[in-house]
Amino acid sequence: MTQVPPPASSLPSDLTNWFSAKGWAPRRHQLDMLAVARNGEHGLLVATTGAGKTLAGFLPTLAELIESPIEGLHTLYVSPLKALAVDIQRNLLAPVEEMGLDIRIETRTGDTPSDRKARQRIRPPQILLTTPESLSLLLSYPDAATMFAGLKTIVVDEVHAFATGKRGDLLSLGMARLQAIAPGLRRVALSATVADPDGYRAWLAPDGDIDTVTLVQGDPGAPPNIAILLPEGRIPWSGHSGRYAAEQVIAEIETHKTTIVFCNTRALAELIFQDLWKANAMNLPLGVHHGSLSLEARRKVEGAMADGKLRGLVATASLDLGVDWGDVDCVIQMGAPKGSSRLLQRIGRSNHRLDESSEAIVVPGNRFEYLEARAALDAVEAGELDADVFRMGALDVLAQHVMACACAAPFDQAVLLDEIRSALPYSALTAETFDQVLHFVRDGGYALQAYDKFKRLTQDTDGMWRITHPKFIAQHRLNAGIIVEATMLSVRFKNGRTLGRVEEAFAATMSPGDTFFFAGMSLEVERIDTEDLVVRATARPARIPSYGGSRMPLSTNLADRVRGFLADPSEWARFPDDVREWLEVQQARSILPSPGQLLVETFPREGRHYMVAYSFEGWNAHQSLGMLVTRRMETQGLRPIGFVSNDYALACFGLDPIPDPRALFSPDILEDEFVDWVQQSALLKRAFREVAVIGGLVERQIPGKRKTGRQVTFSTDLIYDVLRKYEPAHILLQAAWADARARMTDVGRLANLLDRAADTMLHVDLPRISPLAVPVLTLIGREKVAQGMSDDALLEEAEVLVAEAMRVD
C-alpha cells in the first residue's frame, strides 16, 4: 500500500524553515516516507539517483528528534561502503548544523579509532552510521542490549548492493537480533535500482511478512544522457578496457568540471590512470581511488573531490554507490558495464539532481562490447534492471552470527532458532541443520571435537549455551567479517608512509629492483618482508598489480539483448560501419544465431582444429565450461591443447577435428566431470578456506599479528583433508560446495546452457575462421604473455586472423 503524504506543514518548524531558507520544498516521496514513519510502518523507498533518498530516509528521524529530543541511539544507518557512510555523515551534518539541532551523528566502521568505538558503546550518538560487519561486532558485546534498547529506526541504504549476498545474510540476522532487543524497531531500506520490489520488501520485513512493509516510489527523474565513445579509427577486435581512447577521455575531462572514470577492476584502474596521466597535456589534477589503497590515500582523494580540487578521478566499485559530489558533471565507463543496474548506479554520480540529466559516456573495449554497451543504453532507456536472485542464507555466516550472540550473552537454543528464522534468508532453516551449525560452533564437529582449540561453547545444566573461555570472545572480535580477501601485503616507503595493499600472490612474483604501478605512481621494490613491500618511487616502466576474484559477470539481461541484436539486421543501421560490416560478413560466411539458439562453429587453422561456442553466459561460466569440455575431449581421444573465453564465447582447440559438439555439451557433464574436476582442483579448497574463515574455524588475526596467506591456507588445507576423509557431511564442506557451485563457477548459468544445448545447438562446420570468432581467438597467447614483452607479434597475429575471417570468397 502507498500512503497519502501529509502536508508539508506537518513538518516541525525547524525543518520547514530550513527548506524555505534553501528555496526548496520537500518532495512527495520524502513526505510519503514521513507518513510511513508516523504510522509506525516499515518502508522501502525506490527512487532515482539524485531524488533525495538519504534525506527521505532520515527525515522522520530528524522530525522525531526535534519533537522529542532523546539521549542515546535513535537511528542506525547501514551502508555497504565505508566511503558512503563518511559521505552521508558529511552531507547530514550540514543541515543539522544549519538548523542548530543538538543531534550527534557519527560513523563506526573498520576505520574508526578504537577509543571512539569504546566511547560509542558507553555514550552512543543519536544517529550512528555503520556497515553490516561493524553492526555484527557491536551485537557481540554484553552491553548491546542496553545500547540498542531504545533504537527506533534502522535505515539500510543501497539495499540492492548486498541483500542477496553473504553481507545481506549477516545484516538480516543482525536486524533479527535488533528486533528482539527493541521490538518496536522500524526498518527502512533505500535504493535506486530495484527490479523486484516485493522481493526486497520480504527481505526487509520481520518474519518475511511483506504486508508490513510499505513501498514508496519516487517520481521519475530527467532521463540520463548516455553516449558511446567511438575511436578515431576502427573499434578494436579484442581487449576489454578501452585503453585506446585515453586521449579522447582526457579531452572529455578537459571540457567538464569534474569527471569520474569508472573501471571494472582495481588493476584496470591503475592502468587507466597511467594512460590518462600520459595523455594529460594540460596537467589537470587527476586522482585514483580503489579498495586496496590505504585509508589515508582514500580519504585524501575523497576530500579533494569534495573540495572540488580534482578534475578527474579514476575509480572502481568503491565509489559506485550513493557518494554525492556536487561538481561531478560527467561519468565515463571504461569497458562495457556488464549490467544495466550497475550502469545506472554509476552514471547517477553525475549531476546528482532529480531534474537534471546525468551525463555519461561508455567506452567499449571491442566489437562485442560495443553491442553490450548499446544493449545497456537500450535497457536503461526501457527502464529494465538486472534481476536479483534471493537464495537461502549461507551456513558459514550463520555460524559467525551464533558465535557473536554467544559472545554477548548465554542463549537458549530454541529461542535463538526462532529469532534466526525471522530473517528471510533463514526462514526455512530446519532444526536439524541449526543443530549441526550449533555443534560446529561448539567444538568444530565430530572430526575435530578432540582438539581443545575448537571447544568454543558449552551447554549448562539449565540448557543455556555459553562461551567456554574469554579468549574465544577476543578471537571472534579480531576475526569476524564476511569479506575474505586474498592475503595482502602493505605497500610502504622506507619512512613508514603506507600507500595501500597488494595481494600476497602478486608480491610473490616480485623481487628487489622490480617495478609496478600503484596509487598512481611507478614504484620500485626495495625489499619484501612477511607483511610489507618496501618501495621507492621511480620513473622506470612498470607492471600493474593483479587482484583475484574481481571480474564482473555479464548480466543475463544484457546477454539476451546482444543476442537479439545479432538476429535482427534491422537494428544494424544503428551501429558503426565496422561493426555492421563485421555482422554482415558473419551472416554471409556462417550464421548469426537467434536468441534461443546456441551457435557452435568448428574450423581448421594452421594444423589445429577449433570449436567456438557462442553461449553468452559470462566469463566465469565459460571458464568452468572450458575446463569440463577439454577434459571430455581428452577422454574422447580428441587431443585438446587448450581453451580461451570471454563473456560471449568459449573457444576450445586441439589436434583432432570435433565431429559432434553435442556430445561435449550434454548435461551429465555436471554430474560426472564437474564433480570430479571440483574435487581434484583447488577450487573447493579455496571455497573451504573462505567459509572456514567466515565460520570462525581458522583465524586470520591473532593478538598483535596477522597470519600470512600461506599460514591460513596451510591450516585450512589440513582441516579440509581431515574433514573430507572423516566427516564428508561436515557443515562447512556443505557451505564450501554451495559457494563453489553458485559463485565461483556460475554453475546456475552453466546448467541452463547445458540443459538447452542439445535442443538448440546449431553446428556449422567452416573451412576457416569466422568473423564472430576473431574476438575470442585473439586471446590465445595474450593471457600468458610475459610482463613487459612487446605486443607486436600478437597484434600481427590478430591482423592475420581478421584478414582471414573477413575475406569473402
PDB file of C-alpha atoms in Angstrom, residues 49 53-54 58 77-93 105-109 111 128-132 155-162 167 190-192 289 295 298-299 302 317-325 345 349 352:
ATOM      1  CA  THR A  49      19.551   8.781  -8.091  1.00  0.00           C
ATOM      2  CA  LYS A  53      16.695   9.312  -0.880  1.00  0.00           C
ATOM      3  CA  THR A  54      19.061   9.913   2.015  1.00  0.00           C
ATOM      4  CA  PHE A  58      16.435  10.499   7.698  1.00  0.00           C
ATOM      5  CA  TYR A  77      22.149   3.734   9.290  1.00  0.00           C
ATOM      6  CA  VAL A  78      23.788   0.783   7.487  1.00  0.00           C
ATOM      7  CA  SER A  79      25.637   1.203   4.205  1.00  0.00           C
ATOM      8  CA  PRO A  80      27.625  -1.214   2.036  1.00  0.00           C
ATOM      9  CA  LEU A  81      30.632   1.114   1.772  1.00  0.00           C
ATOM     10  CA  LYS A  82      32.788   2.907   4.331  1.00  0.00           C
ATOM     11  CA  ALA A  83      33.143   5.822   1.902  1.00  0.00           C
ATOM     12  CA  LEU A  84      29.359   6.121   1.665  1.00  0.00           C
ATOM     13  CA  ALA A  85      28.966   6.225   5.457  1.00  0.00           C
ATOM     14  CA  VAL A  86      31.539   9.017   5.656  1.00  0.00           C
ATOM     15  CA  ASP A  87      29.878  10.892   2.778  1.00  0.00           C
ATOM     16  CA  ILE A  88      26.423  10.594   4.379  1.00  0.00           C
ATOM     17  CA  GLN A  89      27.807  11.918   7.662  1.00  0.00           C
ATOM     18  CA  ARG A  90      29.266  14.947   5.859  1.00  0.00           C
ATOM     19  CA  ASN A  91      26.037  15.657   3.969  1.00  0.00           C
ATOM     20  CA  LEU A  92      23.794  15.098   7.004  1.00  0.00           C
ATOM     21  CA  LEU A  93      25.863  17.223   9.361  1.00  0.00           C
ATOM     22  CA  ILE A 105      25.965  11.964  14.109  1.00  0.00           C
ATOM     23  CA  GLU A 106      28.948   9.609  13.988  1.00  0.00           C
ATOM     24  CA  THR A 107      30.356   6.803  11.870  1.00  0.00           C
ATOM     25  CA  ARG A 108      31.540   3.408  13.035  1.00  0.00           C
ATOM     26  CA  THR A 109      33.455   1.288  10.502  1.00  0.00           C
ATOM     27  CA  ASP A 111      38.462   2.694  10.008  1.00  0.00           C
ATOM     28  CA  LEU A 128      25.160   6.064  14.063  1.00  0.00           C
ATOM     29  CA  LEU A 129      26.347   5.288  10.536  1.00  0.00           C
ATOM     30  CA  THR A 130      27.901   1.849  10.105  1.00  0.00           C
ATOM     31  CA  THR A 131      28.332  -1.309   7.977  1.00  0.00           C
ATOM     32  CA  PRO A 132      26.910  -4.848   8.406  1.00  0.00           C
ATOM     33  CA  VAL A 155      17.946   2.605   7.634  1.00  0.00           C
ATOM     34  CA  VAL A 156      19.533   0.255   5.086  1.00  0.00           C
ATOM     35  CA  ASP A 157      20.948   2.292   2.219  1.00  0.00           C
ATOM     36  CA  GLU A 158      21.641   0.893  -1.274  1.00  0.00           C
ATOM     37  CA  VAL A 159      19.913  -2.302  -0.172  1.00  0.00           C
ATOM     38  CA  HIS A 160      20.322  -3.883  -3.616  1.00  0.00           C
ATOM     39  CA  ALA A 161      24.116  -3.878  -3.167  1.00  0.00           C
ATOM     40  CA  PHE A 162      24.194  -6.603  -0.538  1.00  0.00           C
ATOM     41  CA  ARG A 167      26.722  -9.465   3.728  1.00  0.00           C
ATOM     42  CA  LEU A 190      16.557   2.764   0.191  1.00  0.00           C
ATOM     43  CA  SER A 191      17.589   2.036  -3.401  1.00  0.00           C
ATOM     44  CA  ALA A 192      17.545   3.467  -6.904  1.00  0.00           C
ATOM     45  CA  HIS A 289      40.523   5.505  -5.835  1.00  0.00           C
ATOM     46  CA  LEU A 295      42.706   4.785   4.332  1.00  0.00           C
ATOM     47  CA  ARG A 298      41.381   7.197   0.013  1.00  0.00           C
ATOM     48  CA  ARG A 299      40.399   9.949   2.438  1.00  0.00           C
ATOM     49  CA  GLU A 302      37.702  11.873  -1.240  1.00  0.00           C
ATOM     50  CA  ALA A 317      33.104  -0.059  -7.437  1.00  0.00           C
ATOM     51  CA  SER A 318      34.493   1.558  -4.273  1.00  0.00           C
ATOM     52  CA  LEU A 319      32.592   4.701  -5.376  1.00  0.00           C
ATOM     53  CA  ASP A 320      29.625   3.086  -7.170  1.00  0.00           C
ATOM     54  CA  LEU A 321      27.040   3.774  -4.552  1.00  0.00           C
ATOM     55  CA  GLY A 322      25.494   6.957  -3.293  1.00  0.00           C
ATOM     56  CA  VAL A 323      28.589   9.145  -2.892  1.00  0.00           C
ATOM     57  CA  ASP A 324      27.452  12.679  -3.722  1.00  0.00           C
ATOM     58  CA  TRP A 325      29.953  15.188  -5.066  1.00  0.00           C
ATOM     59  CA  GLN A 345      24.267   3.473 -10.383  1.00  0.00           C
ATOM     60  CA  ARG A 349      27.161  10.116  -9.729  1.00  0.00           C
ATOM     61  CA  HIS A 352      23.311  14.311  -8.809  1.00  0.00           C
TER      62      HIS A 352
END
